[in-house]
Amino acid sequence: MDQPKIERLLRLMKMLSGSINYTVDEIADKLQMSRRTIYRYIDTLKGAGFVIRRTGDSFKMMKESRHFDDLEQLVHFSEEESYLVNRLIDGLDDTNMLKQNLRKKLATVYNVTAMADCVVRKENVANTHELISAIESKKQVILRNYSSSNKGDVRDRLIEPFEFTTNYIQVWCYEPQSGKNKLFRVSRIGAVEQTDTPWQHQSEHKSENSDIFRTSGNTPIHIKVELGTMAKNLLLEEFPLAERDLTRAKGDKWLLDTDIYRLEGAGRFIIGVANDIKIIESEPLKNYLQMFIDEHCRKIVK
């Protein structure tokens, strides 16, 4: 069994042994697997001595399973273990891709709340826990005093949270008022108040692809940019995932060759290091920057 299959099987075991009874369709959606594959994996687990009970279209791994205690040890961190993992991961440099990959892989297998404690800033832990709980129980929540960078206002938002981005920086939510799926940055939430109202729009929940600048969408925009050493270092410090798309060019130059989903994220970064960067390829990005400069820089110098 190759690594992706092993990872999916471990994630299936985690879901079946948790506090929530998932339907086959929900498991298939979360693990990106067919119903037929899920049934085959469940038969494999039964053959290995796990007791799996079916109620309607839902499955649950029972505690009387022969290996249940061993599984509990595998997929849950104790408080002490979480602290140790946190210290070990934080010991890696922020620009090291290993740090990002390690957190992402552990989060797909191990207890979600424990892993969140390892990667979330202390001031965001309580809100992250509430959001995790709401996602697991499929409940609507109110984001109290959410500070929006787009509109510049601070207000309460009623949402249905359903998926975190890497390292719990943002959370995908469906907002009934606007009828849209949106990303909310956890650090901008004043408090999370979980309601008793279950999700009303689960069929509308849909996350989008994310790029290295943490912007999202469904239509990729290809860009190729040449960076000097200063710009390259700042890029990796602010956006560590950019390392996967960076290659060394001539001399002290670096080449960023990647796809983005919105122009704003890359545009803001490029403007900040304009004296050490050159756009090699991407007319949409050039046009966006020209319009931004014409509209905003004129205001600054007035």
PDB file of C-alpha atoms in Angstrom:
ATOM      1  CA  MET A   1       0.000   0.000   0.000  1.00  0.00           C
ATOM      2  CA  ASP A   2       1.530   3.334  -1.081  1.00  0.00           C
ATOM      3  CA  GLN A   3       1.795   6.422   1.146  1.00  0.00           C
ATOM      4  CA  PRO A   4      -1.384   8.233  -0.091  1.00  0.00           C
ATOM      5  CA  LYS A   5      -3.451   5.094   0.528  1.00  0.00           C
ATOM      6  CA  ILE A   6      -1.964   4.645   3.995  1.00  0.00           C
ATOM      7  CA  GLU A   7      -2.703   8.297   4.809  1.00  0.00           C
ATOM      8  CA  ARG A   8      -6.319   7.956   3.649  1.00  0.00           C
ATOM      9  CA  LEU A   9      -6.753   4.758   5.673  1.00  0.00           C
ATOM     10  CA  LEU A  10      -5.380   6.469   8.794  1.00  0.00           C
ATOM     11  CA  ARG A  11      -7.704   9.420   8.279  1.00  0.00           C
ATOM     12  CA  LEU A  12     -10.618   7.022   7.854  1.00  0.00           C
ATOM     13  CA  MET A  13      -9.678   5.304  11.133  1.00  0.00           C
ATOM     14  CA  LYS A  14      -9.533   8.705  12.835  1.00  0.00           C
ATOM     15  CA  MET A  15     -13.009   9.641  11.573  1.00  0.00           C
ATOM     16  CA  LEU A  16     -14.550   6.299  12.522  1.00  0.00           C
ATOM     17  CA  SER A  17     -13.077   6.421  16.030  1.00  0.00           C
ATOM     18  CA  GLY A  18     -14.095  10.016  16.791  1.00  0.00           C
ATOM     19  CA  SER A  19     -17.149  11.360  18.587  1.00  0.00           C
ATOM     20  CA  ILE A  20     -19.132  12.018  15.393  1.00  0.00           C
ATOM     21  CA  ASN A  21     -20.952   9.433  13.287  1.00  0.00           C
ATOM     22  CA  TYR A  22     -20.117  10.194   9.657  1.00  0.00           C
ATOM     23  CA  THR A  23     -22.137   8.990   6.700  1.00  0.00           C
ATOM     24  CA  VAL A  24     -20.390   7.304   3.801  1.00  0.00           C
ATOM     25  CA  ASP A  25     -21.064  10.355   1.616  1.00  0.00           C
ATOM     26  CA  GLU A  26     -19.478  12.662   4.204  1.00  0.00           C
ATOM     27  CA  ILE A  27     -16.428  10.415   4.488  1.00  0.00           C
ATOM     28  CA  ALA A  28     -16.135  10.228   0.707  1.00  0.00           C
ATOM     29  CA  ASP A  29     -16.268  14.015   0.463  1.00  0.00           C
ATOM     30  CA  LYS A  30     -13.688  14.662   3.182  1.00  0.00           C
ATOM     31  CA  LEU A  31     -11.231  11.981   2.032  1.00  0.00           C
ATOM     32  CA  GLN A  32     -11.807  12.429  -1.705  1.00  0.00           C
ATOM     33  CA  MET A  33     -12.566   8.712  -2.046  1.00  0.00           C
ATOM     34  CA  SER A  34     -15.322   6.742  -3.748  1.00  0.00           C
ATOM     35  CA  ARG A  35     -18.017   4.982  -1.707  1.00  0.00           C
ATOM     36  CA  ARG A  36     -16.762   1.686  -3.095  1.00  0.00           C
ATOM     37  CA  THR A  37     -13.241   2.354  -1.776  1.00  0.00           C
ATOM     38  CA  ILE A  38     -14.587   3.309   1.655  1.00  0.00           C
ATOM     39  CA  TYR A  39     -16.575   0.080   1.900  1.00  0.00           C
ATOM     40  CA  ARG A  40     -13.453  -1.857   0.889  1.00  0.00           C
ATOM     41  CA  TYR A  41     -11.356  -0.126   3.558  1.00  0.00           C
ATOM     42  CA  ILE A  42     -14.032  -0.773   6.177  1.00  0.00           C
ATOM     43  CA  ASP A  43     -14.012  -4.481   5.272  1.00  0.00           C
ATOM     44  CA  THR A  44     -10.212  -4.427   5.639  1.00  0.00           C
ATOM     45  CA  LEU A  45     -10.497  -2.899   9.113  1.00  0.00           C
ATOM     46  CA  LYS A  46     -13.089  -5.482  10.131  1.00  0.00           C
ATOM     47  CA  GLY A  47     -10.789  -8.227   8.941  1.00  0.00           C
ATOM     48  CA  ALA A  48      -8.016  -6.766  11.110  1.00  0.00           C
ATOM     49  CA  GLY A  49     -10.154  -7.090  14.255  1.00  0.00           C
ATOM     50  CA  PHE A  50     -11.891  -3.715  14.498  1.00  0.00           C
ATOM     51  CA  VAL A  51     -15.574  -3.726  15.457  1.00  0.00           C
ATOM     52  CA  ILE A  52     -17.397  -1.276  13.187  1.00  0.00           C
ATOM     53  CA  ARG A  53     -21.107  -0.723  13.720  1.00  0.00           C
ATOM     54  CA  ARG A  54     -23.400   0.546  10.983  1.00  0.00           C
ATOM     55  CA  THR A  55     -26.442   2.695  11.763  1.00  0.00           C
ATOM     56  CA  GLY A  56     -28.324   3.584   8.589  1.00  0.00           C
ATOM     57  CA  ASP A  57     -25.653   5.014   6.301  1.00  0.00           C
ATOM     58  CA  SER A  58     -23.291   5.908   9.169  1.00  0.00           C
ATOM     59  CA  PHE A  59     -20.367   3.901  10.524  1.00  0.00           C
ATOM     60  CA  LYS A  60     -18.692   3.983  13.928  1.00  0.00           C
ATOM     61  CA  MET A  61     -15.661   2.142  15.280  1.00  0.00           C
ATOM     62  CA  MET A  62     -16.567   0.667  18.660  1.00  0.00           C
ATOM     63  CA  LYS A  63     -14.357   0.685  21.745  1.00  0.00           C
ATOM     64  CA  GLU A  64     -14.559  -3.084  22.073  1.00  0.00           C
ATOM     65  CA  SER A  65     -12.395  -3.355  18.942  1.00  0.00           C
ATOM     66  CA  ARG A  66      -9.338  -5.487  19.584  1.00  0.00           C
ATOM     67  CA  HIS A  67      -6.931  -2.669  18.660  1.00  0.00           C
ATOM     68  CA  PHE A  68      -8.989   0.324  19.790  1.00  0.00           C
ATOM     69  CA  ASP A  69      -6.718   1.208  22.727  1.00  0.00           C
ATOM     70  CA  ASP A  70      -3.684   1.092  20.458  1.00  0.00           C
ATOM     71  CA  LEU A  71      -5.462   3.317  17.954  1.00  0.00           C
ATOM     72  CA  GLU A  72      -6.325   5.839  20.686  1.00  0.00           C
ATOM     73  CA  GLN A  73      -2.630   6.087  21.496  1.00  0.00           C
ATOM     74  CA  LEU A  74      -1.820   6.567  17.820  1.00  0.00           C
ATOM     75  CA  VAL A  75      -4.266   9.313  16.883  1.00  0.00           C
ATOM     76  CA  HIS A  76      -4.412  11.404  20.065  1.00  0.00           C
ATOM     77  CA  PHE A  77      -1.780  13.558  21.721  1.00  0.00           C
ATOM     78  CA  SER A  78      -1.665  14.002  25.466  1.00  0.00           C
ATOM     79  CA  GLU A  79      -1.172  17.557  26.747  1.00  0.00           C
ATOM     80  CA  GLU A  80       2.493  16.825  27.423  1.00  0.00           C
ATOM     81  CA  GLU A  81       2.996  15.271  23.993  1.00  0.00           C
ATOM     82  CA  SER A  82       1.324  18.249  22.311  1.00  0.00           C
ATOM     83  CA  TYR A  83       3.632  20.625  24.146  1.00  0.00           C
ATOM     84  CA  LEU A  84       6.689  18.620  23.102  1.00  0.00           C
ATOM     85  CA  VAL A  85       5.609  18.451  19.453  1.00  0.00           C
ATOM     86  CA  ASN A  86       4.989  22.181  19.538  1.00  0.00           C
ATOM     87  CA  ARG A  87       8.493  22.864  20.840  1.00  0.00           C
ATOM     88  CA  LEU A  88      10.095  20.564  18.274  1.00  0.00           C
ATOM     89  CA  ILE A  89       8.233  22.039  15.310  1.00  0.00           C
ATOM     90  CA  ASP A  90       8.815  25.626  16.429  1.00  0.00           C
ATOM     91  CA  GLY A  91      12.534  24.832  16.605  1.00  0.00           C
ATOM     92  CA  LEU A  92      12.591  24.667  12.809  1.00  0.00           C
ATOM     93  CA  ASP A  93      13.141  27.838  10.813  1.00  0.00           C
ATOM     94  CA  ASP A  94       9.902  29.400   9.515  1.00  0.00           C
ATOM     95  CA  THR A  95      11.241  29.353   5.955  1.00  0.00           C
ATOM     96  CA  ASN A  96      11.890  25.605   6.092  1.00  0.00           C
ATOM     97  CA  MET A  97       9.374  23.696   3.961  1.00  0.00           C
ATOM     98  CA  LEU A  98       9.823  20.718   6.285  1.00  0.00           C
ATOM     99  CA  LYS A  99       8.115  22.731   9.034  1.00  0.00           C
ATOM    100  CA  GLN A 100       5.069  23.410   6.886  1.00  0.00           C
ATOM    101  CA  ASN A 101       4.865  19.863   5.503  1.00  0.00           C
ATOM    102  CA  LEU A 102       5.247  18.293   8.950  1.00  0.00           C
ATOM    103  CA  ARG A 103       2.406  20.332  10.392  1.00  0.00           C
ATOM    104  CA  LYS A 104       0.170  19.625   7.411  1.00  0.00           C
ATOM    105  CA  LYS A 105       0.786  15.847   7.450  1.00  0.00           C
ATOM    106  CA  LEU A 106       0.330  15.538  11.212  1.00  0.00           C
ATOM    107  CA  ALA A 107      -2.888  17.535  11.030  1.00  0.00           C
ATOM    108  CA  THR A 108      -4.340  15.075   8.481  1.00  0.00           C
ATOM    109  CA  VAL A 109      -3.826  12.107  10.805  1.00  0.00           C
ATOM    110  CA  TYR A 110      -3.746  13.194  14.431  1.00  0.00           C
ATOM    111  CA  ASN A 111      -6.283  14.676  16.783  1.00  0.00           C
ATOM    112  CA  VAL A 112      -7.358  18.025  15.328  1.00  0.00           C
ATOM    113  CA  THR A 113      -7.629  19.961  18.572  1.00  0.00           C
ATOM    114  CA  ALA A 114      -4.239  18.780  19.836  1.00  0.00           C
ATOM    115  CA  MET A 115      -2.556  19.682  16.557  1.00  0.00           C
ATOM    116  CA  ALA A 116      -4.219  23.095  16.603  1.00  0.00           C
ATOM    117  CA  ASP A 117      -2.581  23.754  19.965  1.00  0.00           C
ATOM    118  CA  CYS A 118       0.771  23.034  18.330  1.00  0.00           C
ATOM    119  CA  VAL A 119       0.453  25.513  15.486  1.00  0.00           C
ATOM    120  CA  VAL A 120      -1.887  28.279  16.644  1.00  0.00           C
ATOM    121  CA  ARG A 121      -0.740  31.401  18.460  1.00  0.00           C
ATOM    122  CA  LYS A 122      -1.799  31.436  22.105  1.00  0.00           C
ATOM    123  CA  GLU A 123      -4.178  34.369  21.685  1.00  0.00           C
ATOM    124  CA  ASN A 124      -6.082  32.457  18.972  1.00  0.00           C
ATOM    125  CA  VAL A 125      -6.329  29.049  20.678  1.00  0.00           C
ATOM    126  CA  ALA A 126      -9.738  29.555  22.342  1.00  0.00           C
ATOM    127  CA  ASN A 127     -11.378  30.767  19.131  1.00  0.00           C
ATOM    128  CA  THR A 128      -9.766  27.963  17.131  1.00  0.00           C
ATOM    129  CA  HIS A 129     -11.114  25.358  19.569  1.00  0.00           C
ATOM    130  CA  GLU A 130     -14.632  26.789  19.283  1.00  0.00           C
ATOM    131  CA  LEU A 131     -14.434  26.692  15.498  1.00  0.00           C
ATOM    132  CA  ILE A 132     -13.158  23.097  15.521  1.00  0.00           C
ATOM    133  CA  SER A 133     -16.028  22.128  17.816  1.00  0.00           C
ATOM    134  CA  ALA A 134     -18.551  23.882  15.554  1.00  0.00           C
ATOM    135  CA  ILE A 135     -17.192  22.124  12.473  1.00  0.00           C
ATOM    136  CA  GLU A 136     -17.335  18.726  14.159  1.00  0.00           C
ATOM    137  CA  SER A 137     -20.881  19.306  15.463  1.00  0.00           C
ATOM    138  CA  LYS A 138     -21.989  21.099  12.257  1.00  0.00           C
ATOM    139  CA  LYS A 139     -23.264  24.185  14.067  1.00  0.00           C
ATOM    140  CA  GLN A 140     -23.554  27.824  13.055  1.00  0.00           C
ATOM    141  CA  VAL A 141     -21.435  30.318  15.002  1.00  0.00           C
ATOM    142  CA  ILE A 142     -21.273  34.061  15.490  1.00  0.00           C
ATOM    143  CA  LEU A 143     -17.888  35.691  14.976  1.00  0.00           C
ATOM    144  CA  ARG A 144     -17.976  38.529  17.485  1.00  0.00           C
ATOM    145  CA  ASN A 145     -16.261  41.787  16.498  1.00  0.00           C
ATOM    146  CA  TYR A 146     -14.703  40.433  13.326  1.00  0.00           C
ATOM    147  CA  SER A 147     -12.339  43.017  11.829  1.00  0.00           C
ATOM    148  CA  SER A 148     -12.619  43.031   8.043  1.00  0.00           C
ATOM    149  CA  SER A 149      -9.626  44.249   6.078  1.00  0.00           C
ATOM    150  CA  ASN A 150     -11.688  44.641   2.891  1.00  0.00           C
ATOM    151  CA  LYS A 151     -14.429  46.913   4.260  1.00  0.00           C
ATOM    152  CA  GLY A 152     -12.502  48.284   7.217  1.00  0.00           C
ATOM    153  CA  ASP A 153     -15.364  47.627   9.649  1.00  0.00           C
ATOM    154  CA  VAL A 154     -15.738  45.640  12.869  1.00  0.00           C
ATOM    155  CA  ARG A 155     -18.985  43.733  13.312  1.00  0.00           C
ATOM    156  CA  ASP A 156     -20.534  40.376  14.189  1.00  0.00           C
ATOM    157  CA  ARG A 157     -20.825  37.748  11.444  1.00  0.00           C
ATOM    158  CA  LEU A 158     -23.144  34.713  11.447  1.00  0.00           C
ATOM    159  CA  ILE A 159     -21.374  31.903   9.572  1.00  0.00           C
ATOM    160  CA  GLU A 160     -21.138  28.145   9.066  1.00  0.00           C
ATOM    161  CA  PRO A 161     -17.460  27.137   9.464  1.00  0.00           C
ATOM    162  CA  PHE A 162     -16.464  23.974   7.621  1.00  0.00           C
ATOM    163  CA  GLU A 163     -12.718  23.843   6.825  1.00  0.00           C
ATOM    164  CA  PHE A 164      -9.410  25.329   8.029  1.00  0.00           C
ATOM    165  CA  THR A 165      -6.537  26.333   5.799  1.00  0.00           C
ATOM    166  CA  THR A 166      -2.975  25.158   6.488  1.00  0.00           C
ATOM    167  CA  ASN A 167      -1.766  25.959  10.022  1.00  0.00           C
ATOM    168  CA  TYR A 168      -5.252  27.204  11.067  1.00  0.00           C
ATOM    169  CA  ILE A 169      -4.510  30.708   9.780  1.00  0.00           C
ATOM    170  CA  GLN A 170      -7.908  31.066   8.084  1.00  0.00           C
ATOM    171  CA  VAL A 171     -11.209  29.207   8.142  1.00  0.00           C
ATOM    172  CA  TRP A 172     -13.578  28.572   5.252  1.00  0.00           C
ATOM    173  CA  CYS A 173     -17.146  29.529   6.126  1.00  0.00           C
ATOM    174  CA  TYR A 174     -20.489  29.895   4.415  1.00  0.00           C
ATOM    175  CA  GLU A 175     -22.118  33.229   5.250  1.00  0.00           C
ATOM    176  CA  PRO A 176     -25.941  33.003   4.939  1.00  0.00           C
ATOM    177  CA  GLN A 177     -26.374  36.781   4.737  1.00  0.00           C
ATOM    178  CA  SER A 178     -24.266  37.121   1.581  1.00  0.00           C
ATOM    179  CA  GLY A 179     -24.905  33.605   0.290  1.00  0.00           C
ATOM    180  CA  LYS A 180     -21.162  33.141  -0.309  1.00  0.00           C
ATOM    181  CA  ASN A 181     -18.282  30.983   0.898  1.00  0.00           C
ATOM    182  CA  LYS A 182     -15.627  33.208   2.446  1.00  0.00           C
ATOM    183  CA  LEU A 183     -12.265  32.956   4.169  1.00  0.00           C
ATOM    184  CA  PHE A 184     -12.083  34.486   7.659  1.00  0.00           C
ATOM    185  CA  ARG A 185      -8.700  35.106   9.285  1.00  0.00           C
ATOM    186  CA  VAL A 186      -8.699  33.633  12.803  1.00  0.00           C
ATOM    187  CA  SER A 187      -6.499  36.416  14.212  1.00  0.00           C
ATOM    188  CA  ARG A 188      -9.178  39.004  13.341  1.00  0.00           C
ATOM    189  CA  ILE A 189     -11.945  37.311  15.349  1.00  0.00           C
ATOM    190  CA  GLY A 190     -12.790  38.923  18.679  1.00  0.00           C
ATOM    191  CA  ALA A 191     -14.628  35.858  20.012  1.00  0.00           C
ATOM    192  CA  VAL A 192     -16.470  32.796  18.690  1.00  0.00           C
ATOM    193  CA  GLU A 193     -19.971  32.122  19.994  1.00  0.00           C
ATOM    194  CA  GLN A 194     -21.320  28.709  19.051  1.00  0.00           C
ATOM    195  CA  THR A 195     -25.101  28.591  18.509  1.00  0.00           C
ATOM    196  CA  ASP A 196     -27.576  25.713  18.824  1.00  0.00           C
ATOM    197  CA  THR A 197     -28.546  26.072  15.166  1.00  0.00           C
ATOM    198  CA  PRO A 198     -27.252  23.316  12.880  1.00  0.00           C
ATOM    199  CA  TRP A 199     -25.850  24.045   9.440  1.00  0.00           C
ATOM    200  CA  GLN A 200     -28.595  25.138   7.067  1.00  0.00           C
ATOM    201  CA  HIS A 201     -26.558  25.303   3.845  1.00  0.00           C
ATOM    202  CA  GLN A 202     -24.196  22.317   3.862  1.00  0.00           C
ATOM    203  CA  SER A 203     -24.771  21.639   0.160  1.00  0.00           C
ATOM    204  CA  GLU A 204     -23.375  25.115  -0.558  1.00  0.00           C
ATOM    205  CA  HIS A 205     -20.137  24.604   1.396  1.00  0.00           C
ATOM    206  CA  LYS A 206     -17.216  24.741  -1.004  1.00  0.00           C
ATOM    207  CA  SER A 207     -13.634  25.825  -0.436  1.00  0.00           C
ATOM    208  CA  GLU A 208     -11.414  27.170  -3.209  1.00  0.00           C
ATOM    209  CA  ASN A 209      -7.797  26.618  -4.191  1.00  0.00           C
ATOM    210  CA  SER A 210      -5.216  28.698  -2.327  1.00  0.00           C
ATOM    211  CA  ASP A 211      -1.921  30.090  -3.612  1.00  0.00           C
ATOM    212  CA  ILE A 212       1.365  30.866  -1.871  1.00  0.00           C
ATOM    213  CA  PHE A 213       0.136  34.393  -1.070  1.00  0.00           C
ATOM    214  CA  ARG A 214      -2.877  32.917   0.809  1.00  0.00           C
ATOM    215  CA  THR A 215      -5.410  34.198  -1.712  1.00  0.00           C
ATOM    216  CA  SER A 216      -7.969  31.815  -3.157  1.00  0.00           C
ATOM    217  CA  GLY A 217     -10.030  31.168  -6.255  1.00  0.00           C
ATOM    218  CA  ASN A 218     -10.755  28.616  -8.953  1.00  0.00           C
ATOM    219  CA  THR A 219      -9.060  30.099 -12.034  1.00  0.00           C
ATOM    220  CA  PRO A 220      -5.237  30.124 -11.893  1.00  0.00           C
ATOM    221  CA  ILE A 221      -3.197  33.089 -13.151  1.00  0.00           C
ATOM    222  CA  HIS A 222       0.357  32.156 -14.082  1.00  0.00           C
ATOM    223  CA  ILE A 223       3.137  34.549 -13.063  1.00  0.00           C
ATOM    224  CA  LYS A 224       6.918  34.510 -13.441  1.00  0.00           C
ATOM    225  CA  VAL A 225       8.878  37.028 -11.379  1.00  0.00           C
ATOM    226  CA  GLU A 226      12.600  37.682 -10.896  1.00  0.00           C
ATOM    227  CA  LEU A 227      13.670  38.584  -7.363  1.00  0.00           C
ATOM    228  CA  GLY A 228      16.865  39.874  -5.818  1.00  0.00           C
ATOM    229  CA  THR A 229      18.190  38.427  -2.566  1.00  0.00           C
ATOM    230  CA  MET A 230      16.367  40.950  -0.387  1.00  0.00           C
ATOM    231  CA  ALA A 231      13.008  40.325  -2.090  1.00  0.00           C
ATOM    232  CA  LYS A 232      13.563  36.557  -1.993  1.00  0.00           C
ATOM    233  CA  ASN A 233      14.297  36.602   1.735  1.00  0.00           C
ATOM    234  CA  LEU A 234      11.258  38.743   2.520  1.00  0.00           C
ATOM    235  CA  LEU A 235       9.077  36.476   0.365  1.00  0.00           C
ATOM    236  CA  LEU A 236      10.112  33.363   2.284  1.00  0.00           C
ATOM    237  CA  GLU A 237       9.747  35.071   5.655  1.00  0.00           C
ATOM    238  CA  GLU A 238       6.199  36.199   4.915  1.00  0.00           C
ATOM    239  CA  PHE A 239       5.066  33.360   2.632  1.00  0.00           C
ATOM    240  CA  PRO A 240       7.096  30.191   3.430  1.00  0.00           C
ATOM    241  CA  LEU A 241       5.231  28.013   0.919  1.00  0.00           C
ATOM    242  CA  ALA A 242       6.815  30.075  -1.885  1.00  0.00           C
ATOM    243  CA  GLU A 243       9.970  27.987  -1.464  1.00  0.00           C
ATOM    244  CA  ARG A 244       8.470  25.180  -3.560  1.00  0.00           C
ATOM    245  CA  ASP A 245       8.177  27.515  -6.585  1.00  0.00           C
ATOM    246  CA  LEU A 246      11.555  29.293  -6.271  1.00  0.00           C
ATOM    247  CA  THR A 247      14.621  28.445  -8.357  1.00  0.00           C
ATOM    248  CA  ARG A 248      18.050  30.008  -8.510  1.00  0.00           C
ATOM    249  CA  ALA A 249      18.710  32.210 -11.552  1.00  0.00           C
ATOM    250  CA  LYS A 250      21.951  33.911 -12.577  1.00  0.00           C
ATOM    251  CA  GLY A 251      24.093  35.591  -9.959  1.00  0.00           C
ATOM    252  CA  ASP A 252      22.118  36.790  -6.946  1.00  0.00           C
ATOM    253  CA  LYS A 253      18.758  36.516  -8.715  1.00  0.00           C
ATOM    254  CA  TRP A 254      15.890  34.112  -8.007  1.00  0.00           C
ATOM    255  CA  LEU A 255      12.938  33.095 -10.151  1.00  0.00           C
ATOM    256  CA  LEU A 256       9.400  32.662  -8.783  1.00  0.00           C
ATOM    257  CA  ASP A 257       7.331  30.624 -11.246  1.00  0.00           C
ATOM    258  CA  THR A 258       3.872  29.902  -9.835  1.00  0.00           C
ATOM    259  CA  ASP A 259       0.095  30.133 -10.209  1.00  0.00           C
ATOM    260  CA  ILE A 260      -1.959  32.618  -8.196  1.00  0.00           C
ATOM    261  CA  TYR A 261      -5.731  32.934  -7.854  1.00  0.00           C
ATOM    262  CA  ARG A 262      -6.091  36.627  -7.113  1.00  0.00           C
ATOM    263  CA  LEU A 263      -3.871  39.528  -8.131  1.00  0.00           C
ATOM    264  CA  GLU A 264      -4.125  41.422  -4.837  1.00  0.00           C
ATOM    265  CA  GLY A 265      -1.874  39.146  -2.761  1.00  0.00           C
ATOM    266  CA  ALA A 266       1.037  39.043  -5.191  1.00  0.00           C
ATOM    267  CA  GLY A 267       0.470  42.706  -6.065  1.00  0.00           C
ATOM    268  CA  ARG A 268       0.779  43.925  -2.470  1.00  0.00           C
ATOM    269  CA  PHE A 269       4.020  42.005  -2.007  1.00  0.00           C
ATOM    270  CA  ILE A 270       5.556  43.206  -5.281  1.00  0.00           C
ATOM    271  CA  ILE A 271       4.780  46.853  -4.523  1.00  0.00           C
ATOM    272  CA  GLY A 272       6.506  46.486  -1.153  1.00  0.00           C
ATOM    273  CA  VAL A 273       9.773  45.295  -2.763  1.00  0.00           C
ATOM    274  CA  ALA A 274       9.474  47.190  -6.053  1.00  0.00           C
ATOM    275  CA  ASN A 275      13.171  48.127  -6.089  1.00  0.00           C
ATOM    276  CA  ASP A 276      14.294  44.468  -6.011  1.00  0.00           C
ATOM    277  CA  ILE A 277      11.827  42.670  -8.259  1.00  0.00           C
ATOM    278  CA  LYS A 278      10.937  42.368 -11.964  1.00  0.00           C
ATOM    279  CA  ILE A 279       7.885  40.811 -13.619  1.00  0.00           C
ATOM    280  CA  ILE A 280       9.046  38.464 -16.372  1.00  0.00           C
ATOM    281  CA  GLU A 281       5.679  37.058 -17.387  1.00  0.00           C
ATOM    282  CA  SER A 282       2.025  37.964 -16.625  1.00  0.00           C
ATOM    283  CA  GLU A 283       0.157  40.737 -18.403  1.00  0.00           C
ATOM    284  CA  PRO A 284      -2.771  40.565 -15.922  1.00  0.00           C
ATOM    285  CA  LEU A 285      -0.376  41.229 -13.027  1.00  0.00           C
ATOM    286  CA  LYS A 286       1.304  44.108 -14.878  1.00  0.00           C
ATOM    287  CA  ASN A 287      -2.055  45.668 -15.670  1.00  0.00           C
ATOM    288  CA  TYR A 288      -3.236  45.299 -12.075  1.00  0.00           C
ATOM    289  CA  LEU A 289      -0.094  46.973 -10.719  1.00  0.00           C
ATOM    290  CA  GLN A 290      -0.364  49.837 -13.212  1.00  0.00           C
ATOM    291  CA  MET A 291      -3.978  50.507 -12.226  1.00  0.00           C
ATOM    292  CA  PHE A 292      -3.106  50.257  -8.523  1.00  0.00           C
ATOM    293  CA  ILE A 293      -0.241  52.727  -8.886  1.00  0.00           C
ATOM    294  CA  ASP A 294      -2.359  55.169 -10.927  1.00  0.00           C
ATOM    295  CA  GLU A 295      -5.207  55.047  -8.416  1.00  0.00           C
ATOM    296  CA  HIS A 296      -3.472  54.927  -5.050  1.00  0.00           C
ATOM    297  CA  CYS A 297       0.037  56.339  -5.366  1.00  0.00           C
ATOM    298  CA  ARG A 298      -1.352  59.619  -6.676  1.00  0.00           C
ATOM    299  CA  LYS A 299      -3.303  59.958  -3.408  1.00  0.00           C
ATOM    300  CA  ILE A 300      -0.185  59.377  -1.321  1.00  0.00           C
ATOM    301  CA  VAL A 301       1.851  62.191  -2.857  1.00  0.00           C
ATOM    302  CA  LYS A 302      -0.945  64.782  -2.781  1.00  0.00           C
TER     303      LYS A 302
END
